[in-house]
Amino acid sequence: MKKEISLIELYDIMYNHIDPNGWWVARSDWEIMWGAILIQNTNWKNVAKANISLFKKTQFLPQKILALSDEELIETIKSAGSYTRKAKTIKNLANFFNTYDFDLEKVTCLPKKDLRKKMLKISGIGPETADVILMYALQKGEFVVDTYCRRLFNCLGVDLPAYNKAKDLIEIRLDNFTLRHYQNFHAMIVLFNQDYKLPTQFEKSFLAPYKLIIAK
DNA sequence: ATCCAGGCTGAGG
DNA sequence: CCTCAGCATGGA
């Protein structure tokens, strides 16, 4: 019989086994943002390759990205796959920040809910990409319901509903979490998935003895 | 060769 | 509201 644990207890157990610090090192907030788009449904190695050429051409600066032609940008990020849409999405996001003079302080001072809504209106930015950008580039705490999260929760006996429903469900039980907590939680979930191929290797992991109870 | 990876959009029930 | 094909590279 598995021991039933809450979300908070899950966080604590993971924190005792995984060091989330230093995950996703980036040279700037801009690098995080383009990376969040490039990683959509692809693997990190392909993104890393795209990042090298994107940095060489633009130093990740949105002004320089907007100065590239669509063809140039596509060529630059090609290795990340789905490049036609991703190039457009990157420019859409760069244009969004253009309306704030590329001044991130003018963006981060907005209320987090409004900001998230605005970001979701940008074509190519869905809920997960928005949350990752909000959390790692714009200093807003969000729970990211990505594939890794769903996979882990499945192994812990929880089948999460659609994105926003799942996010609300979880965040309401983490109401005293700080930005750092949310970042740690997401990082640890990713790192766990990289350590253990799920669902096959779950039973040999340190989380095998547990069953997650969301309502608890 | 197939399958997959840190999703999203748009069309169609 | 929900489902699902298409997107596209590079590695296993």
XYZ file of N, CA and C (backbone and C1' of nucleotides) in Angstrom:
823
model
N 0.846 -1.207 0.000
C 0.000 0.000 0.000
C 0.878 1.253 0.000
N 0.561 2.158 -0.881
C 1.381 3.368 -0.995
C 0.965 4.418 0.018
N 1.919 5.200 0.413
C 1.631 6.276 1.359
C 1.058 7.476 0.615
N -0.027 7.997 1.142
C -0.680 9.126 0.487
C -0.018 10.431 0.912
N 0.298 11.266 -0.078
C 0.945 12.542 0.228
C 0.258 13.694 -0.497
N 0.433 14.877 0.053
C -0.119 16.087 -0.569
C 0.909 16.685 -1.525
N 0.504 17.720 -2.234
C 1.417 18.405 -3.156
C 2.617 18.990 -2.421
N 2.327 19.571 -1.271
C 3.411 20.169 -0.482
C 4.400 19.093 -0.038
N 3.848 17.960 0.401
C 4.739 16.870 0.827
C 5.555 16.345 -0.353
N 4.928 16.307 -1.521
C 5.661 15.879 -2.715
C 6.839 16.815 -2.978
N 6.561 18.108 -2.873
C 7.631 19.104 -3.067
C 8.786 18.838 -2.100
N 8.444 18.637 -0.837
C 9.485 18.446 0.179
C 10.309 17.179 -0.076
N 9.622 16.111 -0.437
C 10.341 14.860 -0.710
C 11.293 15.036 -1.886
N 10.786 15.678 -2.935
C 11.639 15.878 -4.115
C 12.824 16.774 -3.779
N 12.553 17.777 -2.942
C 13.619 18.717 -2.587
C 14.730 18.030 -1.795
N 14.370 16.968 -1.084
C 15.380 16.211 -0.339
C 16.259 15.347 -1.235
N 15.817 15.130 -2.471
C 16.569 14.248 -3.374
C 17.156 14.954 -4.589
N 16.617 16.109 -4.926
C 17.019 16.775 -6.168
C 17.410 18.216 -5.883
N 18.506 18.653 -6.459
C 18.924 20.053 -6.334
C 18.475 20.822 -7.572
N 17.468 21.671 -7.412
C 16.931 22.383 -8.582
C 17.737 23.616 -8.977
N 18.735 23.965 -8.175
C 19.466 25.201 -8.441
C 20.303 25.102 -9.707
N 20.295 26.173 -10.450
C 21.133 26.240 -11.625
C 20.567 25.537 -12.838
N 19.327 25.109 -12.740
C 18.698 24.522 -13.910
C 18.310 25.640 -14.866
N 18.489 25.420 -16.144
C 18.208 26.411 -17.182
C 18.994 27.701 -16.956
N 20.312 27.599 -17.072
C 21.137 28.801 -17.036
C 21.040 29.503 -18.377
N 20.802 30.789 -18.319
C 20.690 31.563 -19.556
C 21.439 32.866 -19.400
N 21.873 33.413 -20.540
C 22.638 34.650 -20.492
C 21.753 35.861 -20.262
N 20.465 35.723 -20.561
C 19.558 36.852 -20.362
C 18.123 36.361 -20.317
N 17.229 37.238 -19.871
C 15.807 36.907 -19.889
C 15.325 36.666 -21.319
N 15.942 37.363 -22.251
C 15.533 37.171 -23.660
C 15.843 35.753 -24.118
N 16.975 35.249 -23.723
C 17.314 33.882 -24.119
C 16.272 32.894 -23.600
N 15.810 33.124 -22.379
C 14.758 32.271 -21.808
C 13.515 32.297 -22.678
N 13.136 33.479 -23.086
C 11.885 33.614 -23.837
C 11.940 32.898 -25.177
N 13.013 33.116 -25.938
C 13.102 32.440 -27.243
C 13.227 30.940 -27.017
N 13.946 30.567 -25.975
C 14.104 29.141 -25.670
C 12.776 28.484 -25.340
N 11.923 29.213 -24.627
C 10.614 28.669 -24.260
C 9.777 28.391 -25.508
N 9.967 29.193 -26.535
C 9.246 28.962 -27.798
C 9.901 27.827 -28.574
N 11.215 27.860 -28.647
C 11.918 26.866 -29.461
C 11.750 25.445 -28.924
N 11.587 25.303 -27.607
C 11.511 23.967 -27.016
C 10.159 23.297 -27.250
N 9.192 24.031 -27.741
C 7.856 23.448 -27.940
C 7.934 22.148 -28.739
N 7.534 21.090 -28.119
C 7.467 19.765 -28.749
C 8.738 19.381 -29.494
N 9.863 19.644 -28.887
C 11.120 19.173 -29.472
C 12.088 18.874 -28.338
N 13.303 18.471 -28.670
C 14.246 18.144 -27.604
C 15.263 19.269 -27.430
N 15.880 19.297 -26.266
C 16.728 20.425 -25.918
C 17.972 20.533 -26.799
N 18.468 19.397 -27.267
C 19.671 19.448 -28.108
C 19.422 20.260 -29.375
N 18.247 20.084 -29.953
C 17.930 20.850 -31.159
C 17.810 22.333 -30.842
N 17.320 22.633 -29.657
C 17.186 24.030 -29.233
C 18.564 24.636 -28.976
N 19.427 23.871 -28.319
C 20.767 24.374 -27.998
C 21.497 24.765 -29.276
N 21.311 23.958 -30.301
C 21.951 24.250 -31.579
C 21.394 25.552 -32.171
N 20.101 25.690 -32.105
C 19.469 26.923 -32.612
C 19.923 28.128 -31.798
N 20.084 27.927 -30.508
C 20.499 29.030 -29.632
C 21.867 29.576 -30.013
N 22.763 28.689 -30.390
C 24.111 29.133 -30.756
C 24.053 30.088 -31.945
N 23.312 29.700 -32.967
C 23.274 30.577 -34.146
C 22.443 31.828 -33.882
N 21.407 31.676 -33.051
C 20.593 32.856 -32.733
C 21.406 33.876 -31.931
N 22.242 33.379 -31.044
C 23.075 34.299 -30.274
C 24.100 34.993 -31.167
N 24.702 34.231 -32.050
C 25.700 34.822 -32.955
C 25.091 35.944 -33.775
N 23.873 35.739 -34.224
C 23.248 36.740 -35.097
C 22.655 37.913 -34.342
N 22.147 37.671 -33.124
C 21.326 38.713 -32.484
C 21.666 38.976 -31.031
N 22.537 38.165 -30.442
C 22.794 38.252 -28.993
C 21.480 38.143 -28.216
N 20.480 37.524 -28.832
C 19.133 37.326 -28.244
C 18.366 38.629 -28.095
N 18.867 39.721 -28.655
C 18.165 41.006 -28.509
C 16.968 41.076 -29.445
N 15.801 41.410 -28.895
C 14.588 41.430 -29.711
C 14.667 42.428 -30.869
N 15.329 43.552 -30.648
C 15.462 44.537 -31.727
C 16.178 43.919 -32.924
N 17.213 43.153 -32.638
C 17.979 42.543 -33.728
C 17.212 41.405 -34.387
N 16.426 40.708 -33.574
C 15.611 39.631 -34.139
C 14.584 40.197 -35.108
N 13.974 41.306 -34.721
C 12.972 41.918 -35.593
C 13.603 42.463 -36.872
N 14.890 42.766 -36.807
C 15.579 43.295 -37.995
C 15.898 42.193 -39.007
N 15.850 40.939 -38.570
C 16.095 39.836 -39.504
C 14.879 39.633 -40.400
N 15.124 39.193 -41.622
C 13.997 38.806 -42.474
C 13.449 37.483 -41.950
N 12.223 37.155 -42.346
C 11.640 35.886 -41.913
C 12.524 34.716 -42.336
N 13.043 34.809 -43.551
C 13.881 33.718 -44.068
C 15.157 33.566 -43.247
N 15.754 34.681 -42.886
C 16.977 34.622 -42.078
C 16.706 34.005 -40.715
N 15.612 34.435 -40.113
C 15.283 33.914 -38.787
C 15.007 32.416 -38.858
N 14.274 32.008 -39.877
C 13.981 30.587 -40.064
C 15.263 29.789 -40.208
N 16.166 30.291 -41.028
C 17.442 29.598 -41.238
C 18.191 29.462 -39.909
N 18.112 30.509 -39.083
C 18.835 30.552 -37.820
C 18.327 29.524 -36.811
N 17.034 29.334 -36.775
C 16.441 28.470 -35.745
C 16.034 27.108 -36.285
N 16.423 26.828 -37.502
C 15.919 25.658 -38.223
C 16.000 24.357 -37.430
N 17.079 24.155 -36.706
C 17.287 22.869 -36.039
C 16.239 22.581 -34.969
N 15.503 23.589 -34.544
C 14.490 23.364 -33.507
C 13.211 22.757 -34.078
N 13.105 22.659 -35.400
C 11.902 22.090 -36.002
C 10.713 23.037 -35.956
N 9.669 22.719 -36.709
C 8.470 23.582 -36.798
C 8.867 25.045 -36.927
N 9.856 25.303 -37.761
C 10.503 26.623 -37.757
C 9.655 27.728 -38.360
N 8.751 27.407 -39.273
C 7.936 28.473 -39.868
C 7.105 29.141 -38.781
N 6.419 28.314 -38.001
C 5.590 28.867 -36.948
C 6.431 29.471 -35.825
N 7.500 28.789 -35.459
C 8.306 29.303 -34.339
C 8.938 30.652 -34.677
N 9.361 30.837 -35.918
C 9.925 32.128 -36.320
C 8.870 33.213 -36.175
N 7.657 32.904 -36.604
C 6.561 33.880 -36.467
C 6.288 34.176 -35.010
N 6.243 33.122 -34.205
C 5.941 33.301 -32.787
C 6.994 34.170 -32.110
N 8.249 33.930 -32.434
C 9.329 34.729 -31.853
C 9.154 36.196 -32.215
N 8.835 36.447 -33.467
C 8.617 37.845 -33.876
C 7.371 38.432 -33.226
N 6.333 37.633 -33.103
C 5.126 38.117 -32.416
C 5.453 38.559 -30.995
N 6.237 37.736 -30.302
C 6.584 38.063 -28.916
C 7.500 39.292 -28.867
N 8.444 39.352 -29.788
C 9.338 40.518 -29.838
C 8.520 41.790 -30.085
N 7.534 41.699 -30.963
C 6.688 42.862 -31.232
C 5.871 43.255 -30.011
N 5.454 42.249 -29.258
C 4.721 42.536 -28.016
C 5.583 43.389 -27.088
N 6.843 43.016 -26.932
C 7.717 43.790 -26.051
C 8.090 45.136 -26.651
N 8.019 45.222 -27.959
C 8.269 46.507 -28.624
C 7.279 47.564 -28.130
N 6.042 47.132 -27.868
C 5.035 48.093 -27.398
C 5.349 48.572 -25.985
N 6.319 47.940 -25.332
C 6.779 48.407 -24.017
C 8.226 48.895 -24.117
N 8.608 49.316 -25.311
C 9.969 49.825 -25.563
C 11.046 48.819 -25.171
N 10.731 47.542 -25.227
C 11.661 46.462 -24.854
C 12.155 46.614 -23.415
N 11.384 47.310 -22.625
C 11.748 47.540 -21.220
C 10.985 46.543 -20.349
N 11.678 45.534 -19.864
C 11.004 44.469 -19.124
C 10.378 44.965 -17.818
N 10.917 46.019 -17.269
C 10.327 46.546 -16.032
C 8.926 47.085 -16.264
N 8.715 47.600 -17.464
C 7.374 48.092 -17.792
C 6.391 46.940 -17.944
N 6.913 45.747 -18.133
C 6.062 44.564 -18.295
C 5.863 43.863 -16.956
N 6.943 43.695 -16.220
C 6.848 42.927 -14.977
C 6.028 43.653 -13.912
N 5.819 44.948 -14.059
C 5.028 45.666 -13.058
C 3.534 45.447 -13.262
N 3.152 44.837 -14.379
C 1.735 44.560 -14.616
C 1.269 43.434 -13.700
N -0.019 43.441 -13.321
C -0.555 42.337 -12.522
C -0.413 41.021 -13.286
N -0.059 39.980 -12.555
C 0.287 38.714 -13.201
C -0.857 38.128 -14.035
N -2.077 38.288 -13.573
C -3.201 37.718 -14.325
C -3.408 38.430 -15.662
N -3.328 39.765 -15.634
C -3.469 40.549 -16.861
C -2.376 40.206 -17.853
N -1.170 40.108 -17.305
C -0.018 39.826 -18.153
C -0.166 38.473 -18.835
N -0.613 37.478 -18.066
C -0.786 36.141 -18.638
C -1.825 36.173 -19.751
N -2.907 36.906 -19.535
C -3.949 37.030 -20.565
C -3.391 37.664 -21.830
N -2.619 38.709 -21.650
C -2.023 39.387 -22.805
C -1.110 38.441 -23.576
N -0.345 37.664 -22.844
C 0.593 36.767 -23.511
C -0.142 35.680 -24.285
N -1.251 35.213 -23.731
C -2.003 34.146 -24.394
C -2.662 34.628 -25.685
N -2.763 35.935 -25.841
C -3.323 36.470 -27.094
C -2.301 36.441 -28.221
N -1.038 36.276 -27.868
C 0.009 36.248 -28.881
C -0.021 34.897 -29.589
N -0.142 34.934 -30.909
C -0.238 33.687 -31.666
C 1.056 32.880 -31.550
N 0.915 31.636 -31.170
C 2.071 30.756 -31.001
C 2.450 30.565 -29.542
N 1.925 31.426 -28.678
C 2.176 31.303 -27.240
C 0.954 30.664 -26.592
N 1.099 29.443 -26.144
C 0.009 28.760 -25.444
C 0.245 28.832 -23.948
N -0.581 28.167 -23.166
C -0.503 28.258 -21.710
C 0.840 27.834 -21.126
N 1.412 26.785 -21.652
C 2.668 26.347 -21.050
C 3.814 27.306 -21.352
N 3.914 27.716 -22.599
C 4.968 28.661 -22.971
C 4.809 29.955 -22.187
N 3.578 30.416 -22.057
C 3.322 31.641 -21.296
C 3.802 31.485 -19.861
N 3.470 30.375 -19.233
C 3.839 30.180 -17.838
C 5.345 30.087 -17.647
N 6.012 29.426 -18.577
C 7.467 29.316 -18.475
C 8.107 30.696 -18.601
N 7.635 31.478 -19.546
C 8.177 32.833 -19.721
C 7.872 33.687 -18.496
N 6.649 33.600 -18.018
C 6.272 34.375 -16.837
C 7.163 34.031 -15.654
N 7.434 32.756 -15.505
C 8.161 32.329 -14.320
C 9.661 32.578 -14.409
N 10.264 32.301 -15.554
C 11.728 32.387 -15.629
C 12.257 33.702 -16.196
N 11.406 34.457 -16.895
C 11.895 35.727 -17.454
C 11.223 36.939 -16.828
N 10.005 36.749 -16.320
C 9.243 37.908 -15.837
C 8.916 37.849 -14.349
N 9.522 36.912 -13.656
C 9.455 36.871 -12.182
C 8.055 36.685 -11.611
N 7.219 35.933 -12.322
C 5.889 35.635 -11.797
C 5.790 34.141 -11.507
N 5.366 33.790 -10.307
C 5.253 32.376 -9.954
C 4.066 31.712 -10.629
N 4.320 30.626 -11.347
C 3.249 29.893 -12.024
C 3.545 28.407 -11.914
N 2.495 27.594 -11.847
C 2.726 26.158 -11.926
C 2.624 25.734 -13.385
N 3.662 25.106 -13.885
C 3.731 24.723 -15.292
C 3.249 23.286 -15.478
N 2.159 23.125 -16.191
C 1.598 21.791 -16.404
C 2.123 21.232 -17.728
N 3.369 20.806 -17.744
C 3.923 20.297 -18.995
C 3.838 18.769 -19.052
N 4.370 18.216 -20.119
C 4.322 16.769 -20.311
C 4.994 16.036 -19.162
N 6.126 16.539 -18.715
C 6.841 15.924 -17.599
C 5.972 15.872 -16.355
N 5.278 16.954 -16.093
C 4.396 17.024 -14.931
C 3.276 16.003 -15.037
N 2.628 15.954 -16.193
C 1.539 14.991 -16.372
C 2.030 13.563 -16.207
N 3.192 13.287 -16.770
C 3.742 11.942 -16.685
C 4.034 11.545 -15.247
N 4.647 12.455 -14.524
C 4.964 12.157 -13.129
C 3.684 11.974 -12.321
N 2.743 12.894 -12.497
C 1.498 12.805 -11.733
C 0.744 11.527 -12.064
N 0.778 11.108 -13.323
C 0.162 9.837 -13.702
C 0.761 8.699 -12.897
N 2.076 8.689 -12.799
C 2.752 7.631 -12.039
C 2.388 7.691 -10.566
N 2.042 8.888 -10.100
C 1.658 9.056 -8.697
C 0.160 8.864 -8.500
N -0.515 8.427 -9.571
C -1.934 8.095 -9.454
C -2.899 9.225 -9.732
N -2.400 10.307 -10.328
C -3.269 11.457 -10.598
C -3.350 11.721 -12.097
N -4.565 11.772 -12.616
C -4.782 12.093 -14.017
C -5.275 13.537 -14.094
N -4.422 14.421 -14.544
C -4.761 15.846 -14.527
C -5.721 16.216 -15.651
N -6.644 17.159 -15.373
C -7.557 17.651 -16.408
C -6.841 18.611 -17.363
N -7.595 19.318 -18.183
C -7.033 20.251 -19.157
C -6.204 21.334 -18.460
N -5.350 21.965 -19.227
C -4.306 22.819 -18.678
C -4.756 23.781 -17.581
N -5.625 24.703 -17.927
C -5.957 25.753 -16.960
C -6.676 25.212 -15.728
N -7.470 24.197 -15.949
C -8.164 23.564 -14.837
C -7.150 22.931 -13.889
N -6.205 22.217 -14.468
C -5.173 21.552 -13.676
C -4.344 22.575 -12.919
N -3.972 23.620 -13.603
C -3.143 24.675 -13.001
C -3.842 25.294 -11.789
N -5.117 25.641 -11.946
C -5.871 26.236 -10.843
C -5.979 25.270 -9.671
N -6.303 24.038 -10.030
C -6.448 22.978 -9.039
C -5.197 22.856 -8.167
N -4.058 22.940 -8.800
C -2.786 22.765 -8.096
C -2.408 24.037 -7.332
N -2.509 25.167 -8.007
C -2.029 26.410 -7.393
C -2.828 26.792 -6.148
N -4.098 26.426 -6.138
C -4.925 26.786 -4.994
C -4.450 26.073 -3.729
N -3.716 24.973 -3.930
C -3.184 24.243 -2.777
C -1.725 24.578 -2.487
N -1.208 25.546 -3.229
C 0.175 25.994 -3.014
C 0.172 27.489 -2.748
N -0.819 27.943 -2.010
C -1.054 29.388 -1.951
C 0.030 30.176 -1.225
N 0.869 29.516 -0.450
C 1.954 30.272 0.174
C 3.283 30.076 -0.554
N 3.229 29.509 -1.738
C 4.445 29.295 -2.521
C 4.972 30.608 -3.085
N 6.263 30.780 -3.024
C 6.896 31.944 -3.630
C 7.335 31.601 -5.056
N 7.797 32.627 -5.753
C 8.345 32.408 -7.099
C 9.394 31.306 -7.079
N 10.280 31.379 -6.096
C 11.360 30.411 -6.008
C 10.832 28.990 -5.833
N 9.783 28.847 -5.026
C 9.181 27.520 -4.847
C 8.663 26.967 -6.175
N 7.954 27.815 -6.904
C 7.396 27.374 -8.188
C 8.497 27.000 -9.169
N 9.544 27.813 -9.196
C 10.674 27.501 -10.084
C 11.303 26.169 -9.694
N 11.505 25.986 -8.397
C 12.101 24.749 -7.910
C 11.244 23.538 -8.276
N 9.947 23.665 -8.061
C 9.041 22.545 -8.313
C 9.134 22.126 -9.781
N 9.024 23.101 -10.656
C 9.093 22.802 -12.088
C 10.440 22.182 -12.458
N 11.507 22.787 -11.967
C 12.848 22.268 -12.284
C 13.005 20.840 -11.786
N 12.521 20.566 -10.582
C 12.676 19.221 -10.017
C 11.869 18.196 -10.806
N 10.708 18.601 -11.295
C 9.893 17.678 -12.097
C 10.615 17.341 -13.398
N 11.210 18.347 -14.015
C 11.973 18.100 -15.241
C 13.171 17.194 -14.953
N 13.919 17.535 -13.917
C 15.116 16.756 -13.587
C 14.767 15.317 -13.226
N 13.662 15.139 -12.524
C 13.218 13.784 -12.180
C 12.964 12.974 -13.444
N 12.272 13.597 -14.397
C 11.976 12.915 -15.657
C 13.236 12.591 -16.449
N 14.254 13.409 -16.279
C 15.502 13.135 -16.988
C 16.292 12.030 -16.296
N 16.078 11.883 -15.000
C 16.745 10.807 -14.262
C 16.038 9.468 -14.460
N 14.715 9.522 -14.514
C 13.923 8.296 -14.635
C 12.994 8.386 -15.831
N 13.160 7.474 -16.750
C 12.274 7.396 -17.901
C 10.913 6.916 -17.406
N 9.892 7.750 -17.584
C 8.558 7.395 -17.097
C 7.686 6.923 -18.262
N 6.781 5.986 -17.963
C 6.497 5.401 -16.658
C 7.372 4.196 -16.311
N 8.189 3.726 -17.240
C 8.860 2.433 -17.048
C 9.770 2.373 -15.826
N 10.500 3.462 -15.561
C 11.479 3.401 -14.472
C 10.958 3.965 -13.149
N 9.695 4.314 -13.127
C 9.175 4.983 -11.928
C 9.337 4.154 -10.665
N 9.066 2.861 -10.779
C 9.055 2.012 -9.583
C 10.423 1.888 -8.924
N 11.471 2.205 -9.642
C 12.785 2.152 -8.993
C 13.243 3.533 -8.525
N 12.349 4.505 -8.581
C 12.698 5.853 -8.133
C 12.327 6.051 -6.664
N 12.811 7.140 -6.086
C 12.523 7.423 -4.687
C 11.076 7.855 -4.457
N 10.322 8.062 -5.547
C 8.915 8.433 -5.388
C 7.994 7.216 -5.485
N 8.567 6.063 -5.738
C 7.769 4.842 -5.896
C 6.843 4.538 -4.719
N 7.248 4.826 -3.464
C 6.382 4.462 -2.330
C 5.157 5.348 -2.160
N 4.985 6.356 -3.013
C 3.956 7.360 -2.722
C 2.825 7.413 -3.738
N 1.706 7.929 -3.205
C 0.530 8.186 -4.038
C 0.098 9.617 -3.756
N -0.034 10.412 -4.802
C -0.372 11.826 -4.636
C -1.880 12.021 -4.503
N -2.266 12.755 -3.468
C -3.676 13.078 -3.282
C -3.826 14.590 -3.422
N -4.413 15.027 -4.522
C -4.530 16.469 -4.771
C -5.453 17.133 -3.745
N -6.537 16.452 -3.436
C -7.554 17.079 -2.581
C -7.087 17.227 -1.134
N -6.006 16.549 -0.799
C -5.566 16.544 0.589
C -5.024 17.905 1.022
P 12.970 5.280 -45.021
O 13.149 4.104 -43.948
C 12.750 2.782 -44.167
C 12.173 2.209 -42.911
C 11.162 3.131 -42.225
O 9.948 2.488 -41.937
C 12.956 2.605 -40.725
P 8.572 3.316 -42.011
O 8.316 3.704 -40.476
C 7.885 2.678 -39.613
C 8.371 2.942 -38.206
C 7.537 4.003 -37.476
O 6.961 3.372 -36.362
C 9.852 4.355 -37.122
P 5.663 4.013 -35.681
O 6.293 4.725 -34.405
C 7.257 4.016 -33.625
C 7.954 4.971 -32.680
C 7.076 6.130 -32.191
O 7.101 6.169 -30.781
C 9.156 6.943 -32.991
P 5.987 7.042 -29.999
O 6.926 8.127 -29.316
C 8.169 7.712 -28.756
C 9.064 8.919 -28.624
C 8.332 10.172 -28.141
O 8.914 10.609 -26.941
C 9.763 10.663 -29.975
P 8.088 11.532 -25.927
O 9.072 12.788 -25.781
C 10.451 12.568 -25.542
C 11.208 13.818 -25.916
C 10.574 15.098 -25.364
O 11.587 15.956 -24.897
C 10.755 15.230 -27.722
P 11.645 16.409 -23.463
O 10.435 17.460 -23.365
C 9.307 17.211 -22.541
C 8.560 18.512 -22.325
C 8.473 19.447 -23.527
O 7.221 20.133 -23.494
C 9.724 20.494 -21.861
P 6.190 19.497 -24.509
O 5.642 20.799 -25.254
C 4.497 21.464 -24.759
C 4.313 22.713 -25.574
C 2.924 23.309 -25.427
O 3.043 24.716 -25.569
C 3.217 22.439 -27.619
P 1.633 25.586 -25.491
O 1.233 25.786 -27.018
C 2.045 26.620 -27.822
C 1.445 26.743 -29.207
C -0.027 27.158 -29.165
O -0.204 28.399 -29.827
C 0.330 25.242 -30.571
P -1.663 29.039 -29.984
O -2.094 28.555 -31.450
C -1.202 28.721 -32.522
C -1.830 28.179 -33.798
C -3.270 28.654 -34.006
O -3.388 29.089 -35.337
C -3.151 26.275 -34.090
P -4.570 30.036 -35.815
O -5.490 29.008 -36.642
C -4.894 28.188 -37.622
C -5.869 27.093 -38.011
C -7.336 27.543 -38.116
O -7.881 26.983 -39.290
C -7.165 25.710 -36.639
P -9.351 27.310 -39.797
O -9.963 25.839 -39.888
C -9.190 24.798 -40.509
C -9.856 23.463 -40.235
C -11.369 23.480 -40.395
O -11.793 22.275 -41.026
C -10.819 22.759 -38.229
P -13.290 22.156 -41.563
O -13.903 21.158 -40.501
C -13.363 19.832 -40.365
C -13.924 19.226 -39.099
C -15.440 19.351 -38.990
O -16.050 18.062 -39.081
C -14.336 19.874 -36.935
P -17.678 17.992 -38.951
O -17.799 17.649 -37.402
C -18.257 16.381 -37.032
C -17.769 15.993 -35.652
C -18.931 15.686 -34.716
O -18.680 14.473 -34.068
C -17.490 17.334 -33.746
P -14.127 26.616 -22.485
O -14.290 25.015 -22.490
C -15.058 24.310 -21.510
C -15.683 23.107 -22.168
C -14.685 22.128 -22.758
O -14.281 21.228 -21.755
C -16.517 22.477 -24.269
P -12.763 20.558 -21.896
O -12.945 19.580 -23.138
C -13.815 18.445 -23.041
C -13.764 17.692 -24.360
C -12.341 17.266 -24.704
O -12.267 15.880 -24.924
C -13.363 18.434 -26.529
P -10.782 15.181 -25.071
O -10.734 14.985 -26.650
C -11.797 14.308 -27.301
C -11.526 14.279 -28.798
C -10.124 13.766 -29.153
O -10.242 12.875 -30.239
C -10.469 15.887 -30.126
P -9.037 11.882 -30.597
O -8.362 12.624 -31.839
C -9.162 12.988 -32.980
C -8.310 13.766 -33.958
C -6.846 13.321 -33.990
O -6.374 13.340 -35.316
C -6.963 15.620 -33.594
P -5.265 12.265 -35.764
O -4.789 12.881 -37.160
C -5.769 13.333 -38.089
C -5.264 14.565 -38.831
C -3.850 14.422 -39.384
O -3.821 15.077 -40.642
C -3.901 16.229 -37.852
P -2.506 14.928 -41.570
O -1.675 16.246 -41.211
C -2.217 17.524 -41.531
C -1.277 18.598 -41.039
C 0.212 18.349 -41.352
O 0.731 19.497 -41.987
C -0.082 18.892 -39.076
P 2.180 19.450 -42.655
O 3.061 20.264 -41.610
C 2.699 21.605 -41.280
C 3.426 22.015 -40.023
C 4.957 21.807 -40.049
O 5.553 23.015 -39.634
C 4.043 21.023 -38.045
P 6.631 23.727 -40.493
O 7.921 22.916 -40.050
C 8.448 21.876 -40.836
C 9.670 21.367 -40.107
C 10.389 20.242 -40.835
O 11.763 20.389 -40.537
C 9.702 19.478 -38.736
P 12.841 19.600 -41.467
O 14.107 19.568 -40.495
C 14.437 20.727 -39.739
C 14.976 20.302 -38.387
C 16.083 19.255 -38.489
O 17.262 19.798 -37.921
C 14.419 18.612 -36.891
P 18.682 19.130 -38.315
O 18.912 18.078 -37.142
C 19.000 18.542 -35.808
C 18.988 17.372 -34.842
C 19.976 16.251 -35.169
O 20.472 15.743 -33.938
C 17.829 15.360 -35.054
P 21.820 14.914 -33.894
O 21.585 13.880 -32.704
C 20.799 14.263 -31.590
C 20.073 13.060 -31.014
C 20.867 11.749 -31.068
O 20.710 11.072 -29.823
C 18.780 11.455 -32.101
P 21.630 9.751 -29.540
O 20.520 8.650 -29.255
C 19.435 8.955 -28.385
C 18.402 7.841 -28.450
C 19.004 6.432 -28.446
O 18.191 5.574 -27.645
C 17.683 6.725 -30.395
